[in-house]
Short mmCIF file of C-alpha atoms and ligand atoms in Angstrom, two decimals:
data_model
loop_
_atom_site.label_atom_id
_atom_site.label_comp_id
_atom_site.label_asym_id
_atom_site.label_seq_id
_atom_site.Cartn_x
_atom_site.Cartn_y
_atom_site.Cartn_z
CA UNK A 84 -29.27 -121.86 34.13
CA UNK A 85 -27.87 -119.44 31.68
CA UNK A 86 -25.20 -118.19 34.04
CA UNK A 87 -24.24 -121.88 34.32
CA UNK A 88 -24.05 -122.17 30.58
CA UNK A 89 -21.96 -118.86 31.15
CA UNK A 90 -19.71 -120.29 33.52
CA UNK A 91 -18.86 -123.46 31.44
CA UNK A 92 -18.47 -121.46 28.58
CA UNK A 93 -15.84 -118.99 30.65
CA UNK A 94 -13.69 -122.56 31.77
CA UNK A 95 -13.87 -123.89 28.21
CA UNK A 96 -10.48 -123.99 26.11
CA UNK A 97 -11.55 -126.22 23.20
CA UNK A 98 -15.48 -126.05 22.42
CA UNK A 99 -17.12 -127.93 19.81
CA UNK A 100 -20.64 -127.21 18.59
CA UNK A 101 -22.98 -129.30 17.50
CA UNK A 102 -25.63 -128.35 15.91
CA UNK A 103 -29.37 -129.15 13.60
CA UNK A 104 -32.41 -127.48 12.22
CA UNK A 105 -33.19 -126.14 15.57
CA UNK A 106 -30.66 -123.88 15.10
CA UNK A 107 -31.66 -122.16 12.41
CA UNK A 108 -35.57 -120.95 13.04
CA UNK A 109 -34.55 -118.31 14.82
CA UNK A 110 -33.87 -116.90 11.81
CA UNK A 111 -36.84 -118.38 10.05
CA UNK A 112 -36.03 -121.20 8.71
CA UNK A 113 -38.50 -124.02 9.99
CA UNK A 114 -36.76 -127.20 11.15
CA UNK A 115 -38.27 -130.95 10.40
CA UNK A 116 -39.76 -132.54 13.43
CA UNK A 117 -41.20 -129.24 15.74
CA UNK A 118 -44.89 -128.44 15.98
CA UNK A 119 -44.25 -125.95 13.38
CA UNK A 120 -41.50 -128.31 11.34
CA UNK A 121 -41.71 -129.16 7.65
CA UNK A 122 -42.51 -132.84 8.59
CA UNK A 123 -45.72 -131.67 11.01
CA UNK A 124 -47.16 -129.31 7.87
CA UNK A 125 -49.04 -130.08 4.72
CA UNK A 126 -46.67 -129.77 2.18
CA UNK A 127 -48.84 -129.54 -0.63
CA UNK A 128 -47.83 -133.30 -1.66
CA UNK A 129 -48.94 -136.85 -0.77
CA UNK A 130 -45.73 -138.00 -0.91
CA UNK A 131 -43.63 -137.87 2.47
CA UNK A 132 -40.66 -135.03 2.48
CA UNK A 133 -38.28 -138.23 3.51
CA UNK A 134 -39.22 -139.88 0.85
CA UNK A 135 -39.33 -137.01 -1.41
CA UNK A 136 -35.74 -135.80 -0.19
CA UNK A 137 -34.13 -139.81 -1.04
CA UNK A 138 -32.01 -140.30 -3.87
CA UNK A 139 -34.39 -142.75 -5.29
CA UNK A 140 -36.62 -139.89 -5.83
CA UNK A 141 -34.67 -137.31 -7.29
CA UNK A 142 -33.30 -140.04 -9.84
CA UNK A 143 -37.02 -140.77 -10.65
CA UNK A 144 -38.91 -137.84 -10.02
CA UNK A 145 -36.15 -135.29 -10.32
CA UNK A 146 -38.82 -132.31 -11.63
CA UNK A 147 -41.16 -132.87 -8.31
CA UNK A 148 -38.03 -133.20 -6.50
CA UNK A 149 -37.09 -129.85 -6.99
CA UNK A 150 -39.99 -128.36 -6.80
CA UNK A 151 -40.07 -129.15 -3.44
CA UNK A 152 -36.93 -128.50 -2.79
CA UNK A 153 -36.92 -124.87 -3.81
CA UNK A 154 -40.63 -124.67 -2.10
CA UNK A 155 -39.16 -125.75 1.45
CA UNK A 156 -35.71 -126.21 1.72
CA UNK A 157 -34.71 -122.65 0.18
CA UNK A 158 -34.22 -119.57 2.73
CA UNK A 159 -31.79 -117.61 0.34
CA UNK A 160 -33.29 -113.93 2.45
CA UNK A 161 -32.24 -115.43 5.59
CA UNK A 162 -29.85 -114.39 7.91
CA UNK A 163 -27.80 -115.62 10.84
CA UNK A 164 -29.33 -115.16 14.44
CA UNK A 165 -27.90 -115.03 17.54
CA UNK A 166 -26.73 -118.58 18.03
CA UNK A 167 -24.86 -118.17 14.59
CA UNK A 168 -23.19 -115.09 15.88
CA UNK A 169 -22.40 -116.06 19.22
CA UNK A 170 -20.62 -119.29 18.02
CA UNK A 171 -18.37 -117.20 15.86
CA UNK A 172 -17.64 -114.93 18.61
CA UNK A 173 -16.23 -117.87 20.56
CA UNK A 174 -14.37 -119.10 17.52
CA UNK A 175 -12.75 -115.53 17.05
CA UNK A 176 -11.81 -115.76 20.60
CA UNK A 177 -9.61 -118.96 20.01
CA UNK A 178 -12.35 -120.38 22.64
CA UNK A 179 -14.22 -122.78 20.02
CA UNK A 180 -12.61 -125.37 17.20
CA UNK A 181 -15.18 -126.11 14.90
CA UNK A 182 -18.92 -125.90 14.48
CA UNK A 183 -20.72 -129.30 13.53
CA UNK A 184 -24.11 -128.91 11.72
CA UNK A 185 -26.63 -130.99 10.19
CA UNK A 186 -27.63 -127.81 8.50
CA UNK A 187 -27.62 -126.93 4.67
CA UNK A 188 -28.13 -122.94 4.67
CA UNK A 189 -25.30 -121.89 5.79
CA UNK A 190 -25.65 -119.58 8.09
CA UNK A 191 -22.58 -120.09 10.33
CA UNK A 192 -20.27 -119.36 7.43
CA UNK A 193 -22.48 -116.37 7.01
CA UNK A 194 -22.05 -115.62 10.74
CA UNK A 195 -18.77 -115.36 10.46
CA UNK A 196 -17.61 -119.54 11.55
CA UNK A 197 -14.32 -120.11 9.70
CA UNK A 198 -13.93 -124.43 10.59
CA UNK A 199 -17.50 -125.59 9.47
CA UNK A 200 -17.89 -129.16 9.15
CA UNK A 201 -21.21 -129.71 7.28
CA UNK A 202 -22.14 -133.38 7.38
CA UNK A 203 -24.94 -132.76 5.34
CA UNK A 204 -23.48 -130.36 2.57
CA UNK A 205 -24.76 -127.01 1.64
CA UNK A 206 -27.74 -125.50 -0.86
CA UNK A 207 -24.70 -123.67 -2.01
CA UNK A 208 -22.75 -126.23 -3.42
CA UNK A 209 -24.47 -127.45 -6.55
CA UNK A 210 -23.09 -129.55 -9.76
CA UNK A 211 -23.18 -130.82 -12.81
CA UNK A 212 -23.70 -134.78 -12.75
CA UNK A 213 -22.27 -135.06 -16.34
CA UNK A 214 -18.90 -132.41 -16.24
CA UNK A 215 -18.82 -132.21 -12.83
CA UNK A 216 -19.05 -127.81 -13.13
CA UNK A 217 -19.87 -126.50 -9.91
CA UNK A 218 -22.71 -124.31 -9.62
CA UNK A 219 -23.87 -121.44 -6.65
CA UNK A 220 -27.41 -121.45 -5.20
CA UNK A 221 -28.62 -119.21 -8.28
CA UNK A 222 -28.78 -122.13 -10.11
CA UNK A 223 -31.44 -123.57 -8.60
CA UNK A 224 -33.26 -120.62 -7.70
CA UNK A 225 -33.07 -118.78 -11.13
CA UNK A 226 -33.87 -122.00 -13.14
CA UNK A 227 -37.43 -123.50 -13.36
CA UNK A 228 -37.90 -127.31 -13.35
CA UNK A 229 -34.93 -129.55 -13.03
CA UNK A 230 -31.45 -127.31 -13.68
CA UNK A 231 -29.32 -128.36 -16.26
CA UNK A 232 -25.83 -127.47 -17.64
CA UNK A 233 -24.74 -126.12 -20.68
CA UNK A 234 -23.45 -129.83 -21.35
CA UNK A 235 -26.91 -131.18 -20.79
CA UNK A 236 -26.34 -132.93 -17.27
CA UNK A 237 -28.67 -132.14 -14.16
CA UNK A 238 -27.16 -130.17 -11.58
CA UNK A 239 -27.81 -131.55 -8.77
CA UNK A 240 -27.41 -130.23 -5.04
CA UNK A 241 -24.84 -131.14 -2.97
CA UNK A 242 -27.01 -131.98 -0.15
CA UNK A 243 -26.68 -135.46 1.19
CA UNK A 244 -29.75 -137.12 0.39
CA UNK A 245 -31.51 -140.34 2.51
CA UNK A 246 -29.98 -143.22 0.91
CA UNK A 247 -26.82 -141.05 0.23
CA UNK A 248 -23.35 -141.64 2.59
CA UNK A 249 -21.69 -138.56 4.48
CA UNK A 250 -18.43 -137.53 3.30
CA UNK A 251 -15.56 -139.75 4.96
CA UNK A 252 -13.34 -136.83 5.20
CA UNK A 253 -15.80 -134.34 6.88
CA UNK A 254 -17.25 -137.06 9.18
CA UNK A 255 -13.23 -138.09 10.30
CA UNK A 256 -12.75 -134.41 10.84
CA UNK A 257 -15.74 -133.78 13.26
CA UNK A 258 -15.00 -137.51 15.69
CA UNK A 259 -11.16 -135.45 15.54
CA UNK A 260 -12.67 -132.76 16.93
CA UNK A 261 -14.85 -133.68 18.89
CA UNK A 262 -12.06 -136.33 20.99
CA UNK A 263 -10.26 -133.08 21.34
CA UNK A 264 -12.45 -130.81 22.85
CA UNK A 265 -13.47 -130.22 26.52
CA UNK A 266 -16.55 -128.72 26.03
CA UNK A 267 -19.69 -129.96 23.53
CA UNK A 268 -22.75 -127.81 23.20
CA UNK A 269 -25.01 -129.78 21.39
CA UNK A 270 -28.33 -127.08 20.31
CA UNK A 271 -31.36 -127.20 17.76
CA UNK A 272 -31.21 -131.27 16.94
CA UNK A 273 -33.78 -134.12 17.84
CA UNK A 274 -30.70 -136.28 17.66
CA UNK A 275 -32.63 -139.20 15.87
CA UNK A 276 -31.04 -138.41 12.33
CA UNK A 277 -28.00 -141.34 12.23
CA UNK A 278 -25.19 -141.62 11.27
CA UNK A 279 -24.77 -137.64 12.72
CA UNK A 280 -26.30 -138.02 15.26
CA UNK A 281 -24.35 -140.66 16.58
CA UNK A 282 -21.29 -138.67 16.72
CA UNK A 283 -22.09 -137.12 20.29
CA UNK A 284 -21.25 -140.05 21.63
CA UNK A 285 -17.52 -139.54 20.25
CA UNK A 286 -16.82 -136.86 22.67
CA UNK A 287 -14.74 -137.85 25.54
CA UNK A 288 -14.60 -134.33 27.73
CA UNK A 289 -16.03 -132.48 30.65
CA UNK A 290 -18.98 -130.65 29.49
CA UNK A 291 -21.73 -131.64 27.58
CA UNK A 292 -24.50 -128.97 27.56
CA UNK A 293 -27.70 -129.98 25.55
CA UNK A 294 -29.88 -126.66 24.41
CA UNK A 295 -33.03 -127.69 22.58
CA UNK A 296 -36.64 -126.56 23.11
CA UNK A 297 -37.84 -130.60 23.31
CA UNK A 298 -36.72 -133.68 25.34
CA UNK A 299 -33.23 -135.90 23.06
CA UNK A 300 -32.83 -139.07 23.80
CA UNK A 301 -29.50 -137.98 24.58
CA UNK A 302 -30.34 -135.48 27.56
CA UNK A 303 -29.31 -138.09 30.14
CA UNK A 304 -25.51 -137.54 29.19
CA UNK A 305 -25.88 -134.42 29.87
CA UNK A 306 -24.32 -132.18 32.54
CA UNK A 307 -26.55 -129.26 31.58
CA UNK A 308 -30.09 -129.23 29.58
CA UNK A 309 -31.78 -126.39 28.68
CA UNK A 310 -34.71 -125.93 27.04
CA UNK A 311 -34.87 -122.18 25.71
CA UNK A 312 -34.40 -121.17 22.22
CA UNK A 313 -30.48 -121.35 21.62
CA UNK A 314 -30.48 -117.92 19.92
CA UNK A 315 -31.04 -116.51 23.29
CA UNK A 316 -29.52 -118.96 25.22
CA UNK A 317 -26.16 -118.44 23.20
CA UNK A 318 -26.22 -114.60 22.93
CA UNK A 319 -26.85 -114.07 26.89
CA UNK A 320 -24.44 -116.74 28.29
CA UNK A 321 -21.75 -115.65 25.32
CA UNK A 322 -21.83 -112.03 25.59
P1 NAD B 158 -35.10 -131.73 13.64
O1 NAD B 158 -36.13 -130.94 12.94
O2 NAD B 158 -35.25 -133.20 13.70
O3 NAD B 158 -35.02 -131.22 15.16
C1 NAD B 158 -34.92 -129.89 15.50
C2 NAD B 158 -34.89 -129.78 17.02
O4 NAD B 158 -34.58 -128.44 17.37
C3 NAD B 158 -36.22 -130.12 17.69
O5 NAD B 158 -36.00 -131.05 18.73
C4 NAD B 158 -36.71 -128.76 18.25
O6 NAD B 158 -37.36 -128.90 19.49
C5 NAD B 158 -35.44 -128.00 18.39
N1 NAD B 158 -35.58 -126.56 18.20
C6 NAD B 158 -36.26 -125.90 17.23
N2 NAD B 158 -36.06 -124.58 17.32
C7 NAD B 158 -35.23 -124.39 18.39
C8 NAD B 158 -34.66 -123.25 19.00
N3 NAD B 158 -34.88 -122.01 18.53
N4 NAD B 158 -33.88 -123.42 20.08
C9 NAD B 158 -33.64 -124.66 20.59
N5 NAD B 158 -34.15 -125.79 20.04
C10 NAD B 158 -34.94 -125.64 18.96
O7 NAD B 158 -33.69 -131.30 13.03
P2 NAD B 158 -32.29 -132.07 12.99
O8 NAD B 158 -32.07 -132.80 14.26
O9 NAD B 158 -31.29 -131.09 12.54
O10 NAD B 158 -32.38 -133.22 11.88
C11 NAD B 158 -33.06 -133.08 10.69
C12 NAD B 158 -32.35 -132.86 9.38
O11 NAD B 158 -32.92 -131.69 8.94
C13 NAD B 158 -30.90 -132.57 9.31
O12 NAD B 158 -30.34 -133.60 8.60
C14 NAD B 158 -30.77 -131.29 8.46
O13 NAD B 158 -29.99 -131.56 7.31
C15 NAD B 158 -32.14 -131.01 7.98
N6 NAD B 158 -32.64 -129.63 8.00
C16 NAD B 158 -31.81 -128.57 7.86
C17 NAD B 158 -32.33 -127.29 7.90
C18 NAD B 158 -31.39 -126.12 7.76
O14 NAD B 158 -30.36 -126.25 7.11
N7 NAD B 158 -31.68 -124.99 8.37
C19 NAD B 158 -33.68 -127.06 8.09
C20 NAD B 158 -34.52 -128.19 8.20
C21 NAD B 158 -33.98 -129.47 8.18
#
């Protein structure tokens, strides 16, 4: 299986990647909807994370929203793995165009990924609601209770909330992308979280190769599945 991944990945002139939580526990970072996922695990609250992580609730209960947030949505130690690195290899190569995530951490700009599209923004882009100042990551980690700016709005993190759209622009980019390319790995994602993951569907090529440790309702477009952990998967079959 991986030296069919191997072989696609040899053919391919224009691959897109996209990507979700899945992704990222290799390097520790536990996804939603595993065994071992966020959504699975008492989180200390009686309140459900969705429900925690809407905009409702961080305009109502902005202290216990970030309270959670830096208790479980926070990996600022972490560091890419092997899926992270192997995309960027590909992309270095002139072999990939740009790297789709759901993810937040990111850990594919860390990896090296120059063109990624992050449909649901970053923990590192954080601002002021008032002035509009943008903030890094430190200011929600070195700040207690809900962070504020020297003006005396709440910085809040650009992270699209439930409730909350996807940028236009970033969305427009990835269906661009994705009608161009001849190759989509799709790895790490239950592919139940819409509007993103609806955007699979907006790939017109070849190859479609599905890595994920659990069944998608998507697997049946497929001309590959496997179900290994993508870190592994990735690093053998890229090299
Ligand atoms: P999800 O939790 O719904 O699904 C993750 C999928 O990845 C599961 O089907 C699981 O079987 C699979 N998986 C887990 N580890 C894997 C591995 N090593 N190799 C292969 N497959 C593996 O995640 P989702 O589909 O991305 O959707 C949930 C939302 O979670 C996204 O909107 C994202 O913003 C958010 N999220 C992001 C992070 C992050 O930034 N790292 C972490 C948790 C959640």
């Amino acid at each position: 299986m991986i030296s069919e991944l191997r072989r696609i990945i040899a053919d391919a002139k224009r691959i897109v990647f996209f990507g979700g939580a899945g992704t990222s526990t290799e390097s520790g970072i536990p996804d939603f909807r595993s065994a071992g996922g966020l959504y699975r695990r008492s989180t200390g609250t009686f309140t459900a994370p969705e429900e925690v992580l809407s905009h409702r609730f961080f305009v109502h209960h902005a202290a216990e929203f970030f309270d959670f947030y830096r208790a479980h949505l926070l990996y600022p130690d972490a560091r890419p793995n092997a899926a992270h690195l192997a995309l960027a290899r590909l992309e270095a190569r002139g072999q990939l165009t740009a790297v789709i995530t759901q993810n937040i951490d990111g850990l594919h700009q860390a990896a090296g990924s120059r063109n990624v599209l992050e449909l649901h923004g970053s923990v590192h882009r954080n601002r002021c609601q008032l002035c509009g100042r943008r903030f890094g990551l430190e200011a929600i980690t070195g700040s207690i209770g809900v962070p504020a700016c020297e003006c005396g709005g709440t910085i809040k993190p650009e992270v699209v909330l439930y409730e909350e759209a996807l940028d236009a622009n970033v969305l427009d980019a990835a269906v661009a992308h994705l009608a161009a390319a001849d190759t989509l790995i799709v790895g790490g994602t239950s592919l139940v979280v819409y509007p993103a993951a609806g955007l699979v569907r907006e790939f017109g090529g070849r190859e479609l190769v599905l890595i994920n440790k659990e069944p998608t309702g998507y697997d049946d477009l497929a001309t590959l599945v496997l179900r290994e952990p993508i870190g592994e998967a990735l690093g053998a079959a890229v090299g």
